[in-house]
PDB file of C-alpha atoms in Angstrom:
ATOM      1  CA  UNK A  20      -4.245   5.081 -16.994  1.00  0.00           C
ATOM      2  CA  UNK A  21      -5.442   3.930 -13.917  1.00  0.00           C
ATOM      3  CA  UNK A  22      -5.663   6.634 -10.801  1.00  0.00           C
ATOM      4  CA  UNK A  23      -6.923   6.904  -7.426  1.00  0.00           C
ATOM      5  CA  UNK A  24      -8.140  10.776  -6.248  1.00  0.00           C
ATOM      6  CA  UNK A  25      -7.826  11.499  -2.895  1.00  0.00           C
ATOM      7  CA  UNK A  26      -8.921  15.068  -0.881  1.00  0.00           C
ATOM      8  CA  UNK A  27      -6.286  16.580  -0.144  1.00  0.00           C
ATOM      9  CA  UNK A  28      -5.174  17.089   3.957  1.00  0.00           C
ATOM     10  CA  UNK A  29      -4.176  17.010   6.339  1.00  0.00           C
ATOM     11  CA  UNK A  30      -7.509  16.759   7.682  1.00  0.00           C
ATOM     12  CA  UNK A  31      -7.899  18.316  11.416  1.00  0.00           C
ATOM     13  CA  UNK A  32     -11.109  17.133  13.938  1.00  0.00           C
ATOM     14  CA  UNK A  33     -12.078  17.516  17.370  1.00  0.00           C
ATOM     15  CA  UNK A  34     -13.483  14.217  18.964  1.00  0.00           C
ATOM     16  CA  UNK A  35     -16.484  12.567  18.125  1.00  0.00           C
ATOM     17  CA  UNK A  36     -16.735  14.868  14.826  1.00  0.00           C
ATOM     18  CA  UNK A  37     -18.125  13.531  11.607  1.00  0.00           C
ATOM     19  CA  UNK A  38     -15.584  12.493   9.480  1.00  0.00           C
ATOM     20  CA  UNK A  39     -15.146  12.506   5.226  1.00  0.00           C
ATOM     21  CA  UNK A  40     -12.337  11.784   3.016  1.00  0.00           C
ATOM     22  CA  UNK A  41     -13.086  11.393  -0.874  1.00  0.00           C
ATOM     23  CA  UNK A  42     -11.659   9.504  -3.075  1.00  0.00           C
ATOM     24  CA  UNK A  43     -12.771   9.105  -7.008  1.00  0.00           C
ATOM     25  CA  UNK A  44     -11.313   6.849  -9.445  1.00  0.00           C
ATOM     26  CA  UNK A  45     -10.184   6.396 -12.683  1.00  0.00           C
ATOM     27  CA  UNK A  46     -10.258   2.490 -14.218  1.00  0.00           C
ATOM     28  CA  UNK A  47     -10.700   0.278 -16.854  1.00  0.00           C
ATOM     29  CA  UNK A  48     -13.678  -1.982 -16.036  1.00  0.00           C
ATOM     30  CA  UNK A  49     -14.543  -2.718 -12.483  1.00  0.00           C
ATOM     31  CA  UNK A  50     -11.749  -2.582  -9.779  1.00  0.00           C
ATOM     32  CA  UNK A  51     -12.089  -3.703  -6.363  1.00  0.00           C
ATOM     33  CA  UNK A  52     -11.681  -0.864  -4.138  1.00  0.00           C
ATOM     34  CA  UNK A  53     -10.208  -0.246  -0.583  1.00  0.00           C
ATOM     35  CA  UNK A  54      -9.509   2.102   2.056  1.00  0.00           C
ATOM     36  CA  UNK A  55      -5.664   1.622   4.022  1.00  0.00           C
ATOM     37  CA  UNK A  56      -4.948   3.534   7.159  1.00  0.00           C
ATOM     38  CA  UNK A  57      -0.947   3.885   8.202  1.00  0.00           C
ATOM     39  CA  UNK A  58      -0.623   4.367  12.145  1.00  0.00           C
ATOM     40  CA  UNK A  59       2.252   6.227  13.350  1.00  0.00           C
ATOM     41  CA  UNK A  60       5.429   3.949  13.171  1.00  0.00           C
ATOM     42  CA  UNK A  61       3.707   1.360  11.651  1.00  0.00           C
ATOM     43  CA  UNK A  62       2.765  -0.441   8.452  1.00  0.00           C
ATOM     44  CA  UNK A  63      -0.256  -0.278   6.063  1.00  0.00           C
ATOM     45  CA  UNK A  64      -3.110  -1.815   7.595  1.00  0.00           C
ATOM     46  CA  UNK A  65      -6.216  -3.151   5.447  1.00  0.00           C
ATOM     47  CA  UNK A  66      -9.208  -0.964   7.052  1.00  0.00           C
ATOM     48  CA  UNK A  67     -12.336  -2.351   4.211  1.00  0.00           C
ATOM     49  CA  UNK A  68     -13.096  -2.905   0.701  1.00  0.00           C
ATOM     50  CA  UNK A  69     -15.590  -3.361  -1.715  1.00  0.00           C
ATOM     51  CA  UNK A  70     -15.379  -5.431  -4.689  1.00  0.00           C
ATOM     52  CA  UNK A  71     -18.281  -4.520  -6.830  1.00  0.00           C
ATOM     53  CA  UNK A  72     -20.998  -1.424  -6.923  1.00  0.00           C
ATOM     54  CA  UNK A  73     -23.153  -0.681  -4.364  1.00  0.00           C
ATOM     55  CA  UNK A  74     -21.268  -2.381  -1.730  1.00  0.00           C
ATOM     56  CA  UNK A  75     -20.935  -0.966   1.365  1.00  0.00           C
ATOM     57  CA  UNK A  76     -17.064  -2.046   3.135  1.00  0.00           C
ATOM     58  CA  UNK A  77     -16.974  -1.411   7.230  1.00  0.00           C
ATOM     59  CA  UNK A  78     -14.814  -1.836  10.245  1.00  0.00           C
ATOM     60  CA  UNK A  79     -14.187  -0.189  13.075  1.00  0.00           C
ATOM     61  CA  UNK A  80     -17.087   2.108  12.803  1.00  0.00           C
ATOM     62  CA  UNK A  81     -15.810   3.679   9.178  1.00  0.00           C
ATOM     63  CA  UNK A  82     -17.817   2.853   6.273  1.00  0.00           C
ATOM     64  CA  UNK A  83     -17.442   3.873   2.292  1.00  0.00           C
ATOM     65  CA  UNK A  84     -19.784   2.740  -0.431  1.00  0.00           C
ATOM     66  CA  UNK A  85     -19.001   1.503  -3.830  1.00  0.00           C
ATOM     67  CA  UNK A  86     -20.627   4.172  -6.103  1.00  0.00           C
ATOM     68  CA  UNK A  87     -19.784   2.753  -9.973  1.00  0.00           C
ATOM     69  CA  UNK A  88     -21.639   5.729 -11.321  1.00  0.00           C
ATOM     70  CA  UNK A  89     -19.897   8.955  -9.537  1.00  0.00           C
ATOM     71  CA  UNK A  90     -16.516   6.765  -9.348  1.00  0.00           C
ATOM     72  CA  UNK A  91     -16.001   7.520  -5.610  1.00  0.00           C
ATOM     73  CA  UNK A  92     -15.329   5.485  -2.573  1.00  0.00           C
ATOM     74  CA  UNK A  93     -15.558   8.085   0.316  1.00  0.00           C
ATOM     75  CA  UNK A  94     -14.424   6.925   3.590  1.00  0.00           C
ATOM     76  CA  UNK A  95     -17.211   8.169   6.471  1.00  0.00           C
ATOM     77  CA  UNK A  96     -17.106   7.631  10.666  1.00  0.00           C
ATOM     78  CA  UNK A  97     -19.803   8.808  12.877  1.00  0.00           C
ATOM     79  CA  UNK A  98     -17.882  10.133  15.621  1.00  0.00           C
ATOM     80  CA  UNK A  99     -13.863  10.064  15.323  1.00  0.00           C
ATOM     81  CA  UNK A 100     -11.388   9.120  18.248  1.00  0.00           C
ATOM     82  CA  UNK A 101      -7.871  10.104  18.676  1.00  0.00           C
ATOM     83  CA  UNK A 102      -7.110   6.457  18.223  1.00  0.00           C
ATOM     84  CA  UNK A 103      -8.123   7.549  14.767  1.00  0.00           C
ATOM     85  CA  UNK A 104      -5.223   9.962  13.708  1.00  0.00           C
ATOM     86  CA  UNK A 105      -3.367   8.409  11.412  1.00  0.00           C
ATOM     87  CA  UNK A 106      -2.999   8.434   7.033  1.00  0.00           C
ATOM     88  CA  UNK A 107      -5.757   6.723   5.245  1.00  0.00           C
ATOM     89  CA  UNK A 108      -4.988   6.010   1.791  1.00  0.00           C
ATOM     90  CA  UNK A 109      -7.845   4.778  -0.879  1.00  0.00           C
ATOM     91  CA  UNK A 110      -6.637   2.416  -3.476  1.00  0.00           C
ATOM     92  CA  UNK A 111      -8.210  -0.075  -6.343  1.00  0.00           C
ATOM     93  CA  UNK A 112      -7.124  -3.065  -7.518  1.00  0.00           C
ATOM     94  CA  UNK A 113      -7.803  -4.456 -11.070  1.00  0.00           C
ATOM     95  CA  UNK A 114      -9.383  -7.602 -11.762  1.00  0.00           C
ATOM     96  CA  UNK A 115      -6.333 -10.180 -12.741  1.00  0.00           C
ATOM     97  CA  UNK A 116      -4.019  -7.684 -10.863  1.00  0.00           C
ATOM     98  CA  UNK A 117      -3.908  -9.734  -8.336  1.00  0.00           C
ATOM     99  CA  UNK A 118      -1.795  -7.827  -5.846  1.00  0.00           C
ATOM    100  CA  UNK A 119      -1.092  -4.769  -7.882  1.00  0.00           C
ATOM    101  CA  UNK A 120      -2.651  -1.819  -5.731  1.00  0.00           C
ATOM    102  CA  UNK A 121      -2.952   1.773  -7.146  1.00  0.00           C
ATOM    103  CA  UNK A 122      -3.195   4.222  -4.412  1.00  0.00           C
ATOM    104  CA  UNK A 123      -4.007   7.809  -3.868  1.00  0.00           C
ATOM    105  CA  UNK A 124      -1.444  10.235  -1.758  1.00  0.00           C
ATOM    106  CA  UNK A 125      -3.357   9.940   1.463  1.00  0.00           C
ATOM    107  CA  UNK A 126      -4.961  11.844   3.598  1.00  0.00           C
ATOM    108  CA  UNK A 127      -3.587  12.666   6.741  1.00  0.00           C
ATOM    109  CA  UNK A 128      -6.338  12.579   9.861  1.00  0.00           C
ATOM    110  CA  UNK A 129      -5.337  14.351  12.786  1.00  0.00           C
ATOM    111  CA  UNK A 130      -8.061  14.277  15.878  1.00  0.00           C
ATOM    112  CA  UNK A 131      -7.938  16.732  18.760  1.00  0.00           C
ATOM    113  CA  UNK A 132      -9.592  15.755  22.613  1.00  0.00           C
TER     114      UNK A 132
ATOM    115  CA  UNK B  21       3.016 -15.219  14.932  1.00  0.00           C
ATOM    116  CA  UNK B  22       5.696 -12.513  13.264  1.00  0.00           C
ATOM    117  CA  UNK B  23       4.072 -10.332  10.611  1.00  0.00           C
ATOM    118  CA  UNK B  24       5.535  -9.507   7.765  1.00  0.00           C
ATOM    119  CA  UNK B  25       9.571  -8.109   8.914  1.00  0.00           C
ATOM    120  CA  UNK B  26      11.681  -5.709   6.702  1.00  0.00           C
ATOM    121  CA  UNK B  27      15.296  -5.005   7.261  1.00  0.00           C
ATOM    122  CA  UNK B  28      17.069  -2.664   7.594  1.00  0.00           C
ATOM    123  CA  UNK B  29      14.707   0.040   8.808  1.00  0.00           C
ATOM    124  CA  UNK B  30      16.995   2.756   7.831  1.00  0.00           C
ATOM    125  CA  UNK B  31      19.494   3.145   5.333  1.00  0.00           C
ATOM    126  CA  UNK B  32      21.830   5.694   3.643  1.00  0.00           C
ATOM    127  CA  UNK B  33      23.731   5.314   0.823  1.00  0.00           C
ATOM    128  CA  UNK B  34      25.308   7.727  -2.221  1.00  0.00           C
ATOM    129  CA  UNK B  35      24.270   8.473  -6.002  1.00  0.00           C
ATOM    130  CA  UNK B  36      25.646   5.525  -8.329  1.00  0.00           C
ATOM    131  CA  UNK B  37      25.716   3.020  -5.248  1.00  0.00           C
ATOM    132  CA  UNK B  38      23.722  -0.219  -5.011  1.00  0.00           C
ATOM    133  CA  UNK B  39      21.160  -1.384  -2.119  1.00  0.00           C
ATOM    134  CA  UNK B  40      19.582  -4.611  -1.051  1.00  0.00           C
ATOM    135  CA  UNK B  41      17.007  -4.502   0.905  1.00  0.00           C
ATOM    136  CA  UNK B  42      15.058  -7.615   2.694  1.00  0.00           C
ATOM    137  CA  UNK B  43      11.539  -9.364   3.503  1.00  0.00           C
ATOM    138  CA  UNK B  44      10.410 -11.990   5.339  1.00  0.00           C
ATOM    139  CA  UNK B  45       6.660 -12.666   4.739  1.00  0.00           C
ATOM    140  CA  UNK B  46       4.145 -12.970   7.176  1.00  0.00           C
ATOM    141  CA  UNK B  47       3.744 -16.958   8.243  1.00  0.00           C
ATOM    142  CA  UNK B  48       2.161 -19.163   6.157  1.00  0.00           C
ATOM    143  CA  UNK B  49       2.375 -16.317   2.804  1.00  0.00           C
ATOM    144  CA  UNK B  50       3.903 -17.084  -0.397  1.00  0.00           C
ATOM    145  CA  UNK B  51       3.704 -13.871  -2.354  1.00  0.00           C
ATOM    146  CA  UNK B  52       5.812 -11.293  -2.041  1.00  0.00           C
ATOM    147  CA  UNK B  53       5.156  -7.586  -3.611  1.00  0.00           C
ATOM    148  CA  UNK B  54       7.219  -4.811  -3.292  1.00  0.00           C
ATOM    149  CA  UNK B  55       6.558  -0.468  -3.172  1.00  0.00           C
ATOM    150  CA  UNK B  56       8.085   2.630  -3.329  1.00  0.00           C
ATOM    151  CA  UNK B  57       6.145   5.320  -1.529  1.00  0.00           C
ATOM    152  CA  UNK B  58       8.111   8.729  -1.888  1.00  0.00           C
ATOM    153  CA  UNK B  59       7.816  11.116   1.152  1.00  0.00           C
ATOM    154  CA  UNK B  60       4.075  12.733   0.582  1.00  0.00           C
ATOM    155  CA  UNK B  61       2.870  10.175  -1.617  1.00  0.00           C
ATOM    156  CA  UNK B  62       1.264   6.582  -2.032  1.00  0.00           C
ATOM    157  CA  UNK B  63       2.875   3.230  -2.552  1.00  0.00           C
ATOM    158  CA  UNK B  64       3.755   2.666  -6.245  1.00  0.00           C
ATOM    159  CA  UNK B  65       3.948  -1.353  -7.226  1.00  0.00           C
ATOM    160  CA  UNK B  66       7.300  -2.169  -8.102  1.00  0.00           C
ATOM    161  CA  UNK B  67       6.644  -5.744  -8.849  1.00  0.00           C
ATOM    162  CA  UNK B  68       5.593  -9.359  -7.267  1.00  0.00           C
ATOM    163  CA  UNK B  69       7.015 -12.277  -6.817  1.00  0.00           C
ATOM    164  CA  UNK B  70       5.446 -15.723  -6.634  1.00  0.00           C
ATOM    165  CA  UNK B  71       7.366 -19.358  -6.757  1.00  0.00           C
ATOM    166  CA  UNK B  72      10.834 -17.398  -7.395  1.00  0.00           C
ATOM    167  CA  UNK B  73       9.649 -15.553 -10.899  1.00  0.00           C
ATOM    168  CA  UNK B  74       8.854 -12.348 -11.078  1.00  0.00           C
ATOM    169  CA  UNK B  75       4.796 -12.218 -12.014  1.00  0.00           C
ATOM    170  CA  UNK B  76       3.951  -8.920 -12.345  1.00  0.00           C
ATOM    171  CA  UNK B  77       6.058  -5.587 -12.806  1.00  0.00           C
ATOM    172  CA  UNK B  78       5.113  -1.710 -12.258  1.00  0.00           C
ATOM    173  CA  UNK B  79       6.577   1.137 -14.334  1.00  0.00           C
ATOM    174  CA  UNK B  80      10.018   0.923 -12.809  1.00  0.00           C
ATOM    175  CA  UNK B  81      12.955   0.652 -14.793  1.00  0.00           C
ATOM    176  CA  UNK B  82      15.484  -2.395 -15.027  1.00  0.00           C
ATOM    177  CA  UNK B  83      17.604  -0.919 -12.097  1.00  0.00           C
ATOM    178  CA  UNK B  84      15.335  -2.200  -9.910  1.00  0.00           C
ATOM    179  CA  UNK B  85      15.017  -6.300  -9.614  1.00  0.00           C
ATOM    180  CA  UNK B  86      14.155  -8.357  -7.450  1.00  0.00           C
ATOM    181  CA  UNK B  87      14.450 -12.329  -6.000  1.00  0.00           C
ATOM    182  CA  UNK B  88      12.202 -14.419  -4.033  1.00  0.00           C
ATOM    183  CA  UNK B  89      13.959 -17.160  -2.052  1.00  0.00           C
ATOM    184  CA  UNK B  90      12.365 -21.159  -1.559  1.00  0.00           C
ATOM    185  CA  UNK B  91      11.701 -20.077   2.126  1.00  0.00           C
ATOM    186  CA  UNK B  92       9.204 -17.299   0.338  1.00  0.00           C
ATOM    187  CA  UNK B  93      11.647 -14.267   1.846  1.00  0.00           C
ATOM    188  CA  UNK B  94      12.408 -11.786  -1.047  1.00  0.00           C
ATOM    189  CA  UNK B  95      14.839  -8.906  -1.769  1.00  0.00           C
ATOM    190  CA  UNK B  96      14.811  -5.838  -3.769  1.00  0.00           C
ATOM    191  CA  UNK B  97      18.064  -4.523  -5.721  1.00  0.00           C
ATOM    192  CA  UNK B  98      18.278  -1.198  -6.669  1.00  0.00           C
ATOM    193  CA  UNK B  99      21.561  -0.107  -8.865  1.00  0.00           C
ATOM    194  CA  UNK B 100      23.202   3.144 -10.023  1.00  0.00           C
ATOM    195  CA  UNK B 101      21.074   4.815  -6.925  1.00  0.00           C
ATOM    196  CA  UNK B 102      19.789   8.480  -8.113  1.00  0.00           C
ATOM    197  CA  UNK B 103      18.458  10.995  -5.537  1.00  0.00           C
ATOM    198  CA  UNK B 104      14.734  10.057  -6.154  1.00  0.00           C
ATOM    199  CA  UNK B 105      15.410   6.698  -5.579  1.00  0.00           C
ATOM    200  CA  UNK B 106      14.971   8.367  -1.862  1.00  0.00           C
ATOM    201  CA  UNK B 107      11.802   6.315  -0.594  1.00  0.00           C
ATOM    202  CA  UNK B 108       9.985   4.234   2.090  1.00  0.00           C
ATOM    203  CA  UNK B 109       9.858   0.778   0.684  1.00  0.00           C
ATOM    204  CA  UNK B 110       7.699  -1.478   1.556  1.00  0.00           C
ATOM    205  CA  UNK B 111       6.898  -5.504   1.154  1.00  0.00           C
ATOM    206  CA  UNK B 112       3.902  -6.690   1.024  1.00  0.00           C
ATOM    207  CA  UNK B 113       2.377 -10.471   1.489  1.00  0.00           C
ATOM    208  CA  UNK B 114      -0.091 -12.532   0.692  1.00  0.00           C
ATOM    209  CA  UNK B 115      -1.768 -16.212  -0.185  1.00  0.00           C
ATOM    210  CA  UNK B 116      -1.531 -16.872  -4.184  1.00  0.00           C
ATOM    211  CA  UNK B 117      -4.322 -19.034  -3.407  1.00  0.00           C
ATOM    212  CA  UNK B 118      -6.806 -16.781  -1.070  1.00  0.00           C
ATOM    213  CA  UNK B 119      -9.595 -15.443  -2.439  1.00  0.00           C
ATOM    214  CA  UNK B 120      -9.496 -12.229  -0.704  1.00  0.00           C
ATOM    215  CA  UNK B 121      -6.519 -11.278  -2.094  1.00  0.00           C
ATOM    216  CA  UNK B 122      -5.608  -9.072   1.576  1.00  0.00           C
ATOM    217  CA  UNK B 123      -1.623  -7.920   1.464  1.00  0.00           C
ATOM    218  CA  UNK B 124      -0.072  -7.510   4.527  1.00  0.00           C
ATOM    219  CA  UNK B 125       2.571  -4.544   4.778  1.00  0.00           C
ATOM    220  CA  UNK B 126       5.896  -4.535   6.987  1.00  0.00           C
ATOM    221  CA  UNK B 127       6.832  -1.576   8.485  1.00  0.00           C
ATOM    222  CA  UNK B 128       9.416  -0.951   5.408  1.00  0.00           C
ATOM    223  CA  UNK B 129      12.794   0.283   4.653  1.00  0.00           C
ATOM    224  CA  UNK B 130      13.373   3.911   4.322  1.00  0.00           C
ATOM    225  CA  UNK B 131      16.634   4.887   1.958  1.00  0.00           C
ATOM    226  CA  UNK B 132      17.874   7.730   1.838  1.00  0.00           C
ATOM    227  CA  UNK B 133      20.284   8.726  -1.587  1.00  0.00           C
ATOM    228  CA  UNK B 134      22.914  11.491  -0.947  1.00  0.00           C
TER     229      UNK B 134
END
């Protein structure tokens, strides 16, 4: 079946450090994929996607690429914050799934000043 | 402009009891879908509902169900509660119509089954 891979955490960084979290994926044909994050006390937020290879999702200074032939989606950030510490989750959605998300178990990011 | 609001926040109940829990959408959304995310883990789909029918339905069993009132607010039943019904739960909405597709999450419902 369909399944989302996530590295395992929880992930620990001082400020400004470079920042990785794989994910790989398992689907049928060609999901659209996204990356979550879940602040402290509050709900999922939508941080990007990417709906077909080779697309590149950003916000907020993260970035992951669409890479159809490894499977992955790995979330990257130049230089992380401790605004940043929170659980990003990676997730893909199937075409005609319309809002029927498969995620991974998160990763949780914890940055240090 | 409220997001999307789950009630209660917190709730405990016993094996073999039942639960309702409750969603109002964010403004303007029409779609309601529902998760489980156990302590450690993802959100699992439970299902979604769009103009009052159920549309689509995760690997859940038929203890769980669900209703979506003509205001768009939904609410999830769970019967016969076990132990690892024990979850966050969380609602999720969205546009039927939008082409992105984005769901917004409340802040969810966490039960806990003695």
């Amino acid at each position: 079946g369909d399944s989302v891979t996530q590295m395992e955490g929880p992930v620990t960084l001082s400020e400004e450090a470079f920042l990785t979290i794989n994910c790989t994926y398992t689907a049928t044909g060609y999901p659209s994929l996204f990356w979550y994050v879940q602040y402290p006390g509050e709900g999922l937020q939508l941080l990007l996607k990417a709906t077909k290879a080779d697309d590149k999702g950003s916000n907020k200074g993260f970035e992951a690429t669409y890479r159809k032939e490894t499977t992955s989606f790995h979330l990257e950030k130049g230089s992380v914050q401790v605004s940043d510490s929170a659980v990003y989750f990676c997730a893909l959605r199937l075409a005609g799934s319309a809002r029927q998300l498969t995620f991974g178990s998160g990763t949780q990011l914890t940055v240090l000043p | 402009d409220a997001g999307v609001t789950q009630s209660p926040t917190h709730l405990i109940k016993t094996r073999g009891q039942q639960v309702t829990l409750r969603c109002s959408p964010k403004s303007g959304h029409d779609t309601v879908s529902w998760y489980q995310q156990a302590l450690g883990q993802g959100p699992q789909f439970i299902f979604q509902y769009y103009e009052e029918e159920e549309r689509q339905r995760g690997n859940f069993p038929d203890r769980f169900s669900g209703h979506q009132f003509p205001n768009y607010s939904s609410e999830l039943n769970v019967n016969a509660l076990l132990l690892g019904d024990s979850a966050l739960y969380l609602c999720a909405s969205s546009l039927q119509g939008a082409t992105t597709g984005e769901l917004f999450f409340g802040e969810g419902s966490r039960l806990t089954v003695l």
